[in-house]
Coordinates of N, CA and C in Angstrom, one line a residue:
M1 N -0.5 -109.7 -85.1 CA -0.7 -109.6 -86.5 C -1.4 -108.4 -86.7
S2 N -0.8 -107.8 -87.5 CA -2.0 -106.4 -87.6 C -2.7 -106.8 -88.9
R3 N -4.0 -105.9 -88.8 CA -5.1 -106.5 -89.5 C -5.0 -105.3 -90.7
D4 N -4.9 -105.6 -92.2 CA -4.8 -104.7 -93.3 C -6.5 -104.1 -93.5
A5 N -6.8 -102.9 -93.3 CA -8.2 -102.6 -93.7 C -8.2 -102.0 -95.1
S6 N -7.4 -102.4 -96.0 CA -7.2 -101.6 -97.1 C -8.2 -102.6 -98.1
T7 N -9.1 -101.8 -99.0 CA -9.6 -102.3 -100.1 C -9.4 -101.8 -101.5
T8 N -9.2 -102.7 -102.6 CA -9.0 -101.9 -104.0 C -10.3 -101.8 -104.6
Q9 N -11.0 -100.8 -105.2 CA -12.1 -100.6 -105.8 C -11.6 -99.7 -107.1
T10 N -12.6 -100.1 -107.8 CA -12.7 -99.0 -109.1 C -13.5 -98.0 -108.8
F11 N -12.9 -96.7 -109.0 CA -13.4 -95.6 -109.0 C -12.8 -94.4 -109.8
A12 N -13.9 -93.7 -110.2 CA -13.5 -92.8 -111.3 C -12.7 -93.0 -112.6
D13 N -11.6 -92.9 -112.8 CA -10.9 -93.2 -113.8 C -10.1 -94.3 -113.8
D14 N -10.0 -95.3 -112.5 CA -8.9 -96.3 -112.4 C -9.3 -97.0 -111.2
D15 N -8.5 -98.0 -110.6 CA -8.3 -98.8 -109.6 C -7.8 -98.3 -108.4
Y16 N -8.2 -97.8 -107.3 CA -7.8 -97.2 -106.5 C -7.7 -97.8 -105.1
V17 N -6.5 -97.8 -104.1 CA -6.6 -98.4 -102.9 C -7.4 -97.5 -101.9
F18 N -8.1 -98.0 -101.3 CA -9.0 -97.4 -100.0 C -8.5 -97.7 -98.6
R19 N -8.0 -97.0 -97.5 CA -8.0 -97.3 -96.5 C -8.0 -96.2 -95.4
M20 N -8.7 -96.4 -94.4 CA -9.1 -95.6 -93.2 C -8.5 -96.3 -92.0
G21 N -7.2 -95.5 -91.7 CA -6.8 -95.7 -90.5 C -7.2 -94.9 -89.5
W22 N -6.4 -95.0 -88.2 CA -7.0 -94.3 -87.3 C -7.1 -92.9 -87.5
G23 N -6.3 -92.3 -87.8 CA -6.1 -90.8 -88.2 C -7.3 -90.3 -89.0
E24 N -7.4 -91.1 -90.3 CA -8.7 -90.9 -90.9 C -10.0 -91.2 -90.4
L25 N -10.1 -92.1 -89.6 CA -11.5 -92.1 -88.8 C -11.6 -90.9 -88.0
E26 N -10.6 -90.7 -87.1 CA -11.0 -89.5 -86.1 C -11.3 -88.1 -87.2
Q27 N -10.6 -88.1 -88.6 CA -10.9 -86.9 -89.3 C -12.6 -87.0 -89.7
L28 N -12.7 -88.5 -90.0 CA -14.2 -88.5 -90.5 C -15.0 -88.2 -89.4
Q29 N -14.9 -88.6 -88.1 CA -15.7 -88.4 -86.9 C -15.7 -86.8 -86.9
E30 N -14.7 -86.2 -87.3 CA -15.0 -84.4 -87.0 C -15.5 -83.9 -88.1
A31 N -15.3 -84.5 -89.2 CA -16.0 -83.9 -90.6 C -17.8 -84.2 -90.3
C32 N -17.9 -85.4 -89.9 CA -19.5 -85.7 -90.0 C -20.2 -85.7 -88.6
D33 N -19.4 -85.3 -87.6 CA -19.8 -85.0 -86.1 C -20.6 -86.3 -85.9
A34 N -19.7 -87.3 -85.8 CA -20.5 -88.6 -85.5 C -19.2 -89.7 -85.7
G35 N -19.5 -90.6 -84.7 CA -18.5 -91.7 -85.0 C -18.3 -92.6 -86.0
P36 N -17.2 -93.2 -86.4 CA -17.5 -94.2 -87.7 C -18.3 -95.0 -87.6
Y37 N -18.4 -95.9 -86.8 CA -19.8 -96.7 -86.7 C -21.3 -96.3 -87.0
V38 N -21.5 -94.9 -86.5 CA -22.6 -94.4 -86.4 C -22.5 -93.7 -88.1
V39 N -21.5 -93.2 -88.3 CA -21.4 -92.8 -89.9 C -22.0 -94.3 -91.0
L40 N -21.2 -95.3 -90.5 CA -21.7 -96.9 -91.3 C -22.9 -96.9 -91.2
D41 N -23.4 -96.8 -89.9 CA -25.0 -97.2 -89.8 C -25.8 -96.4 -90.8
R42 N -25.5 -95.2 -90.5 CA -26.3 -94.1 -91.5 C -26.1 -94.3 -92.9
L43 N -24.9 -94.9 -93.5 CA -24.7 -95.1 -95.0 C -25.7 -96.7 -95.3
V44 N -25.8 -97.7 -94.3 CA -26.1 -98.8 -94.4 C -27.7 -98.5 -94.4
S45 N -28.0 -97.9 -93.6 CA -29.5 -97.7 -93.0 C -30.3 -96.9 -94.0
G46 N -29.7 -96.2 -95.0 CA -30.4 -95.2 -95.7 C -30.5 -93.7 -95.1
R47 N -30.0 -93.5 -93.9 CA -30.1 -92.2 -93.0 C -29.0 -91.6 -93.4
W48 N -28.1 -91.5 -94.4 CA -26.8 -90.8 -94.7 C -27.2 -89.6 -94.9
R49 N -26.1 -88.6 -94.8 CA -25.9 -87.2 -95.2 C -24.9 -87.0 -96.2
M50 N -25.3 -86.0 -97.0 CA -23.9 -86.2 -98.1 C -22.7 -86.0 -97.7
G51 N -22.2 -85.4 -96.9 CA -20.9 -85.3 -96.6 C -20.2 -87.0 -95.9
D52 N -21.3 -87.7 -95.3 CA -20.9 -89.1 -95.0 C -20.4 -89.6 -96.3
I53 N -21.2 -89.7 -97.4 CA -20.5 -90.4 -98.6 C -19.1 -89.7 -99.1
S54 N -19.2 -88.5 -99.2 CA -18.0 -87.5 -99.7 C -16.9 -87.7 -98.8
H55 N -16.8 -87.5 -97.5 CA -15.7 -87.4 -96.6 C -15.3 -89.2 -96.6
V56 N -16.2 -89.9 -96.5 CA -15.7 -91.4 -96.7 C -14.7 -91.9 -97.8
I57 N -15.4 -91.3 -98.7 CA -14.4 -91.9 -100.0 C -12.9 -90.8 -100.3
R58 N -13.1 -89.6 -99.9 CA -11.9 -88.8 -99.7 C -10.9 -89.2 -98.9
L59 N -11.5 -89.5 -97.7 CA -10.2 -89.8 -96.8 C -9.8 -91.5 -97.0
G60 N -10.7 -92.2 -97.7 CA -10.2 -93.4 -97.9 C -9.1 -93.4 -98.9
L61 N -9.3 -92.6 -99.7 CA -8.1 -92.3 -100.9 C -7.0 -91.8 -100.1
I62 N -7.1 -91.0 -99.3 CA -5.8 -90.3 -98.7 C -5.2 -91.7 -98.2
G63 N -6.1 -92.4 -97.1 CA -5.5 -93.5 -96.4 C -4.8 -94.4 -97.2
G64 N -5.2 -94.6 -98.3 CA -4.8 -95.7 -99.3 C -3.6 -95.0 -100.1
G65 N -3.4 -93.8 -99.9 CA -1.7 -93.3 -100.2 C -2.0 -92.3 -101.4
L66 N -3.2 -91.8 -101.5 CA -3.0 -91.0 -102.6 C -3.0 -89.7 -102.1
E67 N -2.5 -88.6 -102.8 CA -2.2 -87.3 -102.4 C -3.5 -86.4 -102.2
P68 N -3.7 -85.6 -101.2 CA -4.9 -85.2 -100.5 C -5.5 -84.2 -101.8
V69 N -4.8 -83.3 -102.5 CA -5.1 -82.7 -103.4 C -5.8 -83.4 -104.7
K70 N -4.9 -84.4 -105.1 CA -5.8 -85.2 -106.0 C -7.2 -86.1 -105.7
A71 N -7.1 -86.5 -104.4 CA -8.0 -86.9 -103.8 C -9.4 -86.1 -104.1
L72 N -9.3 -84.8 -103.3 CA -10.3 -84.0 -103.2 C -10.6 -83.6 -104.5
K73 N -9.8 -83.6 -105.7 CA -10.0 -83.4 -107.0 C -11.1 -84.6 -107.4
L74 N -10.8 -85.5 -107.5 CA -11.4 -86.8 -107.7 C -13.0 -87.0 -107.1
V75 N -12.9 -86.7 -105.8 CA -14.5 -86.4 -104.9 C -15.1 -85.3 -105.5
R76 N -14.7 -84.6 -105.8 CA -15.3 -83.2 -106.6 C -16.1 -83.7 -107.8
A77 N -15.2 -84.1 -108.8 CA -15.6 -84.5 -110.2 C -16.3 -85.8 -110.0
Y78 N -16.2 -86.8 -109.2 CA -16.8 -88.2 -109.3 C -17.9 -88.6 -108.2
V79 N -17.8 -87.7 -107.3 CA -18.8 -88.0 -106.0 C -19.6 -86.7 -106.0
Q80 N -19.2 -85.3 -105.8 CA -20.1 -84.5 -105.5 C -20.8 -83.9 -107.0
D81 N -20.5 -84.1 -107.8 CA -20.7 -83.6 -109.3 C -21.6 -84.7 -109.7
R82 N -22.0 -85.8 -109.0 CA -22.9 -86.8 -109.3 C -23.9 -87.5 -108.5
P83 N -24.9 -88.1 -108.7 CA -25.8 -88.5 -108.1 C -25.2 -89.0 -106.7
P84 N -25.8 -89.0 -105.7 CA -24.8 -89.5 -104.4 C -25.3 -91.4 -104.3
L85 N -26.3 -91.5 -105.2 CA -26.3 -93.0 -104.8 C -25.4 -93.9 -106.0
E86 N -24.6 -93.3 -106.8 CA -23.5 -93.9 -107.6 C -22.5 -94.2 -106.8
N87 N -22.1 -93.3 -105.6 CA -21.2 -93.8 -104.9 C -21.3 -94.3 -103.3
L88 N -22.6 -94.2 -103.0 CA -22.9 -95.1 -101.9 C -22.4 -96.3 -101.6
V89 N -22.7 -97.3 -102.2 CA -22.0 -98.5 -102.1 C -20.5 -98.7 -101.9
L90 N -19.9 -97.6 -102.5 CA -18.5 -97.6 -102.5 C -18.0 -97.2 -101.1
A91 N -18.7 -96.1 -100.6 CA -18.6 -95.5 -99.3 C -18.8 -96.3 -97.9
Q92 N -19.6 -97.3 -98.3 CA -20.1 -98.6 -97.4 C -18.9 -99.3 -97.4
L93 N -18.4 -100.0 -98.5 CA -17.1 -100.8 -98.6 C -16.4 -100.5 -97.6
V94 N -16.0 -99.3 -98.0 CA -14.8 -98.2 -97.8 C -14.7 -98.3 -95.9
L95 N -15.8 -97.7 -95.6 CA -16.1 -97.5 -94.1 C -16.2 -99.1 -93.6
G96 N -16.8 -99.9 -94.2 CA -17.2 -101.2 -93.5 C -15.6 -101.9 -93.3
A97 N -14.8 -101.8 -94.5 CA -13.6 -102.4 -94.3 C -12.7 -101.4 -93.0
A98 N -12.8 -100.3 -92.9 CA -12.0 -99.5 -92.2 C -12.6 -100.0 -90.5
V99 N -13.7 -100.3 -90.4 CA -14.0 -100.7 -88.8 C -14.2 -102.1 -88.7
A100 N -14.4 -102.8 -89.7 CA -14.6 -104.4 -89.5 C -13.4 -105.2 -90.4
G101 N -12.7 -104.6 -91.1 CA -12.0 -105.7 -91.9 C -12.3 -105.7 -93.2
A102 N -11.7 -105.8 -94.2 CA -11.7 -106.0 -95.4 C -12.5 -107.3 -95.7
P103 N -13.5 -107.3 -96.6 CA -14.4 -108.4 -96.7 C -13.6 -109.7 -97.0
E104 N -12.4 -109.8 -98.2 CA -11.8 -110.8 -98.7 C -10.8 -111.3 -97.7
E105 N -10.8 -110.5 -96.2 CA -9.6 -111.0 -95.2 C -10.6 -112.1 -94.5
E106 N -9.9 -113.3 -94.0 CA -10.4 -114.1 -93.1 C -10.0 -113.8 -91.6
V107 N -11.2 -113.2 -91.1 CA -11.0 -112.8 -89.7 C -11.1 -113.7 -88.8
G108 N -9.9 -113.7 -88.0 CA -9.7 -114.8 -86.9 C -8.9 -116.1 -87.3
K109 N -8.3 -115.9 -88.6 CA -7.5 -117.2 -88.9 C -6.2 -116.7 -89.1
K110 N -5.3 -117.4 -88.2 CA -4.0 -117.1 -88.0 C -3.3 -118.0 -89.0
S111 N -2.2 -117.7 -89.4 CA -1.4 -118.2 -90.3 C -0.6 -119.6 -89.7
E112 N -0.5 -120.6 -90.0 CA 0.1 -122.0 -89.4 C 1.6 -121.8 -90.0
A113 N 2.3 -121.9 -88.7 CA 4.0 -122.1 -89.1 C 4.1 -123.6 -89.9
P114 N 4.9 -123.7 -90.8 CA 5.2 -125.5 -91.0 C 5.7 -126.1 -90.1
G115 N 4.5 -127.3 -90.2 CA 4.3 -128.2 -89.1 C 3.9 -128.2 -87.9
Q116 N 3.2 -126.9 -87.7 CA 1.9 -126.6 -86.7 C 0.6 -126.9 -87.2
S117 N -0.4 -127.5 -86.6 CA -1.6 -127.4 -86.8 C -2.3 -126.9 -86.1
D118 N -3.9 -126.6 -86.2 CA -4.6 -125.8 -85.6 C -5.1 -126.8 -84.5
P119 N -5.2 -126.4 -83.4 CA -5.9 -127.2 -82.3 C -6.9 -127.1 -82.1
T120 N -7.8 -126.6 -82.8 CA -9.3 -126.7 -82.6 C -9.9 -127.3 -83.7
K121 N -9.0 -128.0 -84.7 CA -9.4 -128.8 -85.9 C -9.3 -130.1 -85.3
P122 N -10.1 -131.3 -85.8 CA -10.0 -132.7 -85.5 C -8.8 -133.2 -86.2
P123 N -8.0 -134.0 -85.5 CA -7.0 -134.5 -86.4 C -7.5 -135.4 -87.6
T124 N -6.8 -135.3 -88.6 CA -7.2 -136.0 -89.8 C -6.7 -137.4 -89.9
E125 N -7.2 -138.5 -90.5 CA -7.0 -139.9 -90.9 C -5.4 -139.8 -91.3
S126 N -4.7 -139.1 -91.9 CA -3.5 -139.1 -92.1 C -2.4 -138.7 -91.2
S127 N -3.0 -138.3 -90.1 CA -2.0 -137.6 -89.0 C -1.5 -138.9 -88.2
G128 N -2.3 -140.0 -88.3 CA -1.6 -141.3 -87.2 C -2.4 -141.3 -86.0
S129 N -3.1 -140.4 -85.5 CA -3.5 -140.1 -84.4 C -4.8 -140.7 -84.2
E130 N -5.5 -141.5 -83.0 CA -6.6 -141.9 -82.9 C -7.4 -140.9 -82.3
P131 N -8.8 -140.7 -83.0 CA -9.5 -139.7 -82.4 C -10.1 -140.0 -80.9
S132 N -10.1 -138.9 -80.1 CA -10.5 -139.4 -78.7 C -12.0 -139.7 -78.5
T133 N -11.9 -140.7 -77.7 CA -13.5 -141.1 -77.3 C -13.8 -140.6 -75.9
A134 N -13.0 -139.7 -75.2 CA -13.3 -139.6 -74.0 C -14.7 -138.8 -73.9
T135 N -15.5 -138.6 -73.0 CA -16.7 -137.9 -72.9 C -16.4 -136.6 -71.6
V136 N -17.0 -135.6 -71.9 CA -17.0 -134.5 -71.2 C -18.1 -134.7 -70.2
P137 N -17.6 -134.6 -68.9 CA -19.0 -134.7 -67.8 C -19.7 -133.8 -67.9
S138 N -21.3 -133.9 -67.6 CA -22.2 -132.9 -67.7 C -22.2 -132.4 -66.3
S139 N -23.1 -131.1 -66.3 CA -23.0 -130.4 -65.1 C -23.7 -131.0 -64.0
A140 N -24.5 -132.0 -64.4 CA -25.0 -132.8 -63.1 C -24.1 -133.6 -62.3
S141 N -22.8 -133.9 -63.1 CA -21.8 -135.0 -62.4 C -20.9 -134.2 -62.0
L142 N -20.6 -132.9 -62.2 CA -19.6 -132.2 -61.5 C -19.9 -131.7 -60.1
P143 N -18.8 -132.0 -59.1 CA -19.1 -131.6 -57.8 C -19.6 -130.0 -57.6
S144 N -20.2 -129.7 -56.8 CA -20.8 -128.5 -56.5 C -19.9 -127.8 -55.4
R145 N -20.0 -126.3 -55.8 CA -19.2 -125.5 -54.9 C -20.1 -125.2 -53.6
S146 N -19.5 -124.9 -52.7 CA -20.2 -124.7 -51.2 C -20.8 -123.6 -51.3
G147 N -22.0 -123.4 -50.9 CA -22.8 -122.5 -50.8 C -23.5 -122.3 -51.9
E148 N -23.7 -123.2 -52.8 CA -24.5 -122.9 -53.9 C -25.9 -124.0 -53.8

């Protein structure tokens, strides 16, 4: 199952889909002379550079399906012509979704096929199964390996 790292955010004059795939992350790395996680760390820690914000937003728009020329025009008008802090949180969200997954995504949860249950969950009363009363032996009662 592939993870969708896109996020829809209100930006400029509308709601836009932002997504940074492998190619956009490589472009960001080249543009910012730092790996994506280093750029994210700078954005979160307050050590960001001007280009960190604008490149993330522009590449996120392009990765989300916007034409590169329109993305550049939006970034010039709504990022580069505005105070940087107006778009800092947006850049954090876009790059955070790219490297760690979108916040609304349930990481690690697989969808269950009908009739299948999650083996890590204890059985419910409606399952008809009795809960296990078996105990796990402690390490003191396990046989030791030779040479230890």
